[in-house]
Coordinates of C-alpha atoms in Angstrom, one line a residue:
Chain A
E1 CA 150.3 137.6 34.1
T2 CA 153.7 139.1 33.2
G3 CA 152.5 142.1 31.2
V4 CA 154.5 141.0 28.2
T5 CA 152.7 140.2 25.0
Q6 CA 154.0 138.8 21.7
S7 CA 152.6 138.5 18.3
P8 CA 151.9 136.5 16.3
T9 CA 151.4 133.4 18.4
H10 CA 152.3 131.0 15.6
L11 CA 153.9 131.6 12.2
I12 CA 154.8 129.4 9.2
K13 CA 157.4 130.6 6.8
T14 CA 159.3 129.2 3.9
R15 CA 163.1 128.9 3.8
G16 CA 164.7 132.1 2.5
Q17 CA 161.9 134.4 3.6
Q18 CA 162.1 137.1 6.1
V19 CA 160.0 137.4 9.4
T20 CA 159.3 140.1 12.0
L21 CA 158.2 139.1 15.5
R22 CA 156.8 141.7 17.9
C23 CA 156.9 142.2 21.6
S24 CA 155.2 144.7 23.8
S25 CA 155.2 145.6 27.5
Q26 CA 152.8 147.6 29.6
S27 CA 155.6 149.3 31.4
G28 CA 158.8 148.6 33.3
H29 CA 162.5 148.7 32.7
N30 CA 164.1 149.9 29.5
T31 CA 165.8 146.5 28.9
V32 CA 164.3 143.9 26.6
S33 CA 165.9 140.6 25.6
W34 CA 165.1 138.1 22.9
Y35 CA 165.7 134.3 23.2
Q36 CA 165.4 131.4 20.9
Q37 CA 164.2 128.0 22.3
A38 CA 164.6 125.0 20.1
L39 CA 162.5 122.0 21.0
G40 CA 163.8 120.1 24.0
Q41 CA 166.4 122.8 24.8
G42 CA 166.8 125.8 27.1
P43 CA 166.4 129.3 25.7
Q44 CA 169.4 130.7 23.9
F45 CA 170.2 134.5 24.3
I46 CA 169.9 136.3 20.9
F47 CA 170.4 139.9 22.0
Q48 CA 169.4 142.6 24.4
Y49 CA 168.2 146.2 23.9
Y50 CA 168.5 149.1 26.4
R51 CA 167.2 152.5 25.6
E52 CA 166.6 151.6 22.0
E53 CA 170.2 150.4 21.4
E54 CA 171.6 146.9 21.2
N55 CA 173.9 146.4 24.2
G56 CA 174.6 142.6 24.2
R57 CA 174.5 139.8 21.7
G58 CA 174.7 136.1 21.8
N59 CA 176.1 133.7 19.2
F60 CA 173.7 134.5 16.4
P61 CA 174.5 135.7 12.9
P62 CA 173.8 139.2 11.6
R63 CA 170.6 138.1 9.8
F64 CA 169.1 138.2 13.3
S65 CA 168.4 141.9 14.0
G66 CA 166.2 143.9 16.3
L67 CA 164.6 147.2 17.2
Q68 CA 163.4 148.7 20.4
F69 CA 160.9 151.6 20.5
P70 CA 160.3 154.4 23.0
N71 CA 157.0 152.8 24.1
Y72 CA 158.9 149.7 25.4
S73 CA 157.9 147.6 22.3
S74 CA 160.4 145.6 20.4
E75 CA 160.9 143.7 17.1
L76 CA 163.0 140.7 16.2
N77 CA 163.8 140.4 12.5
V78 CA 165.2 137.3 10.9
N79 CA 166.3 137.4 7.2
A80 CA 167.0 134.5 4.9
L81 CA 165.2 132.0 7.1
E82 CA 166.7 128.5 7.5
L83 CA 165.1 125.3 8.6
D84 CA 167.1 125.5 11.9
D85 CA 165.4 128.8 12.7
S86 CA 162.3 126.8 13.6
A87 CA 161.8 127.5 17.3
L88 CA 159.9 129.3 20.0
Y89 CA 161.0 132.9 20.2
L90 CA 160.7 134.5 23.6
C91 CA 160.8 138.2 24.6
A92 CA 161.8 139.0 28.2
R93 CA 161.5 142.2 30.1
A94 CA 163.3 143.1 33.2
R95 CA 161.0 144.4 35.8
R96 CA 163.1 144.8 38.9
D97 CA 166.8 144.3 39.6
H98 CA 166.8 140.6 39.1
E99 CA 163.5 139.4 37.7
Q100 CA 163.0 138.9 34.0
Y101 CA 159.5 138.1 32.8
F102 CA 158.9 136.3 29.6
G103 CA 156.2 136.8 27.1
P104 CA 154.1 133.8 25.8
G105 CA 156.4 133.4 22.8
T106 CA 156.0 133.1 19.0
R107 CA 156.2 129.6 17.6
L108 CA 158.0 129.9 14.2
T109 CA 158.0 127.0 11.8
V110 CA 160.2 127.2 8.7
T111 CA 159.5 124.7 5.9
Chain B
G1 CA 181.9 129.7 27.2
Q2 CA 179.0 128.8 29.4
N3 CA 178.3 125.3 30.6
I4 CA 175.2 124.6 32.6
D5 CA 174.3 121.0 33.4
Q6 CA 171.1 119.6 34.9
P7 CA 169.5 116.1 34.7
T8 CA 167.3 115.5 31.7
E9 CA 164.4 113.8 33.5
M10 CA 163.1 113.1 36.9
T11 CA 160.0 111.2 38.1
A12 CA 158.4 111.4 41.5
T13 CA 155.2 110.6 43.3
E14 CA 152.5 113.1 44.3
G15 CA 153.2 114.4 47.8
A16 CA 156.9 113.5 47.6
I17 CA 160.0 115.8 47.5
V18 CA 162.2 116.1 44.4
Q19 CA 165.6 117.9 44.2
I20 CA 166.9 119.1 40.9
N21 CA 170.6 119.8 40.7
C22 CA 172.4 122.3 38.5
T23 CA 176.1 122.7 38.1
Y24 CA 177.6 125.6 36.2
Q25 CA 180.8 126.9 34.7
T26 CA 180.4 130.4 33.4
S27 CA 182.7 133.3 32.5
G28 CA 180.8 135.6 34.9
F29 CA 178.3 135.3 37.7
N30 CA 175.6 137.7 38.6
G31 CA 172.9 135.5 40.0
L32 CA 171.3 132.1 39.5
F33 CA 167.7 131.6 38.5
W34 CA 165.2 128.8 38.3
Y35 CA 162.2 128.9 35.9
Q36 CA 159.3 126.6 35.4
Q37 CA 158.0 125.9 31.9
H38 CA 154.9 123.9 31.1
A39 CA 154.7 122.4 27.7
G40 CA 154.0 125.0 25.0
E41 CA 154.2 127.9 27.4
A42 CA 156.7 130.5 28.4
P43 CA 159.1 130.1 31.3
T44 CA 157.8 131.6 34.6
F45 CA 160.2 132.9 37.3
L46 CA 160.5 130.7 40.4
S47 CA 163.6 131.8 42.4
Y48 CA 166.8 133.8 42.4
N49 CA 170.0 133.3 44.4
V50 CA 173.0 135.6 44.3
L51 CA 174.5 134.8 47.7
D52 CA 175.3 131.4 49.1
G53 CA 172.6 129.7 51.0
L54 CA 169.0 128.6 50.9
E55 CA 166.0 130.7 49.7
E56 CA 162.6 129.4 50.6
K57 CA 159.4 130.3 48.8
G58 CA 156.4 128.2 49.8
R59 CA 156.8 124.7 48.5
F60 CA 159.9 125.7 46.5
S61 CA 163.4 126.2 47.8
S62 CA 166.6 127.0 46.0
F63 CA 170.2 126.6 47.2
L64 CA 173.4 128.1 45.9
S65 CA 177.1 127.4 46.5
R66 CA 179.1 129.8 44.4
S67 CA 182.5 128.2 45.3
K68 CA 181.2 124.8 44.0
G69 CA 179.3 126.2 41.0
Y70 CA 176.3 124.3 42.3
S71 CA 172.6 125.0 42.9
Y72 CA 169.5 122.9 43.5
L73 CA 165.8 123.5 43.4
L74 CA 163.8 121.6 46.0
L75 CA 160.1 120.9 45.3
K76 CA 158.1 119.7 48.3
E77 CA 154.6 118.2 48.6
L78 CA 154.6 117.6 44.9
Q79 CA 151.3 118.2 43.0
M80 CA 150.3 117.0 39.6
K81 CA 150.5 120.5 38.3
D82 CA 154.2 120.6 39.1
S83 CA 154.8 118.3 36.1
A84 CA 156.8 120.6 33.9
S85 CA 160.4 121.5 32.7
Y86 CA 162.6 123.3 35.2
L87 CA 165.3 125.5 33.8
C88 CA 168.4 126.6 35.6
A89 CA 169.9 129.8 34.3
V90 CA 172.9 131.9 35.2
R91 CA 173.1 135.7 34.7
D92 CA 176.6 136.6 33.7
G93 CA 176.0 140.3 32.9
D94 CA 173.4 142.9 33.5
Y95 CA 170.5 140.8 32.2
K96 CA 171.7 138.1 29.8
L97 CA 170.7 134.6 31.0
S98 CA 172.4 131.4 30.0
F99 CA 170.1 128.4 30.4
G100 CA 170.6 124.8 30.9
A101 CA 168.7 122.4 28.7
G102 CA 166.0 121.9 31.4
T103 CA 164.9 119.0 33.6
T104 CA 161.5 117.4 32.8
V105 CA 159.8 116.5 36.1
T106 CA 156.9 114.0 35.9
V107 CA 154.7 113.7 38.9
R108 CA 152.8 110.4 39.2
A109 CA 149.7 109.7 41.3

């Protein structure tokens, strides 16, 4: 049990729509990261938030955006969905110096 | 850019030993991680190396050579439940992880 939860578990959206994914954590470090994992691939870093501000971003377009709240929860927003956005989206929380713990993920399907 | 390579698939027999190699070329290095991921589930943390050498944790061991850009994960006394994908990841900043594509290990009876 990592103490990281994500909602929803599964989601189906249509191309062009917008989606919001949520992540919450019981406690821990102020850093939360989001990753996208396409089928058969390793997770790809989207961005990272520290104390409610984005402080690192991977190679993802601006239509991927996020928020972090004072209670450790976080959101990932994706606008203008494309078919290639279909993936497992993972939220990770840093607990100690080197350990990152992942939530169960949200499986997004774009049709 | 980041380049992390690991074999795509490995098969081994229950009770045997399997070694999963990982080579990396990254712009920075602040630790190497191994994660286990069962199908349809999130990655779970297995091990962490930041200095050269071997880290042992029960049936799992991980080795790092920073000068060679090389790591391996050693799984001993394989069990059926060890069938999973094993992900090698390099931390190149405070928390950002760059992952390899993963190695699918199949354990056969």
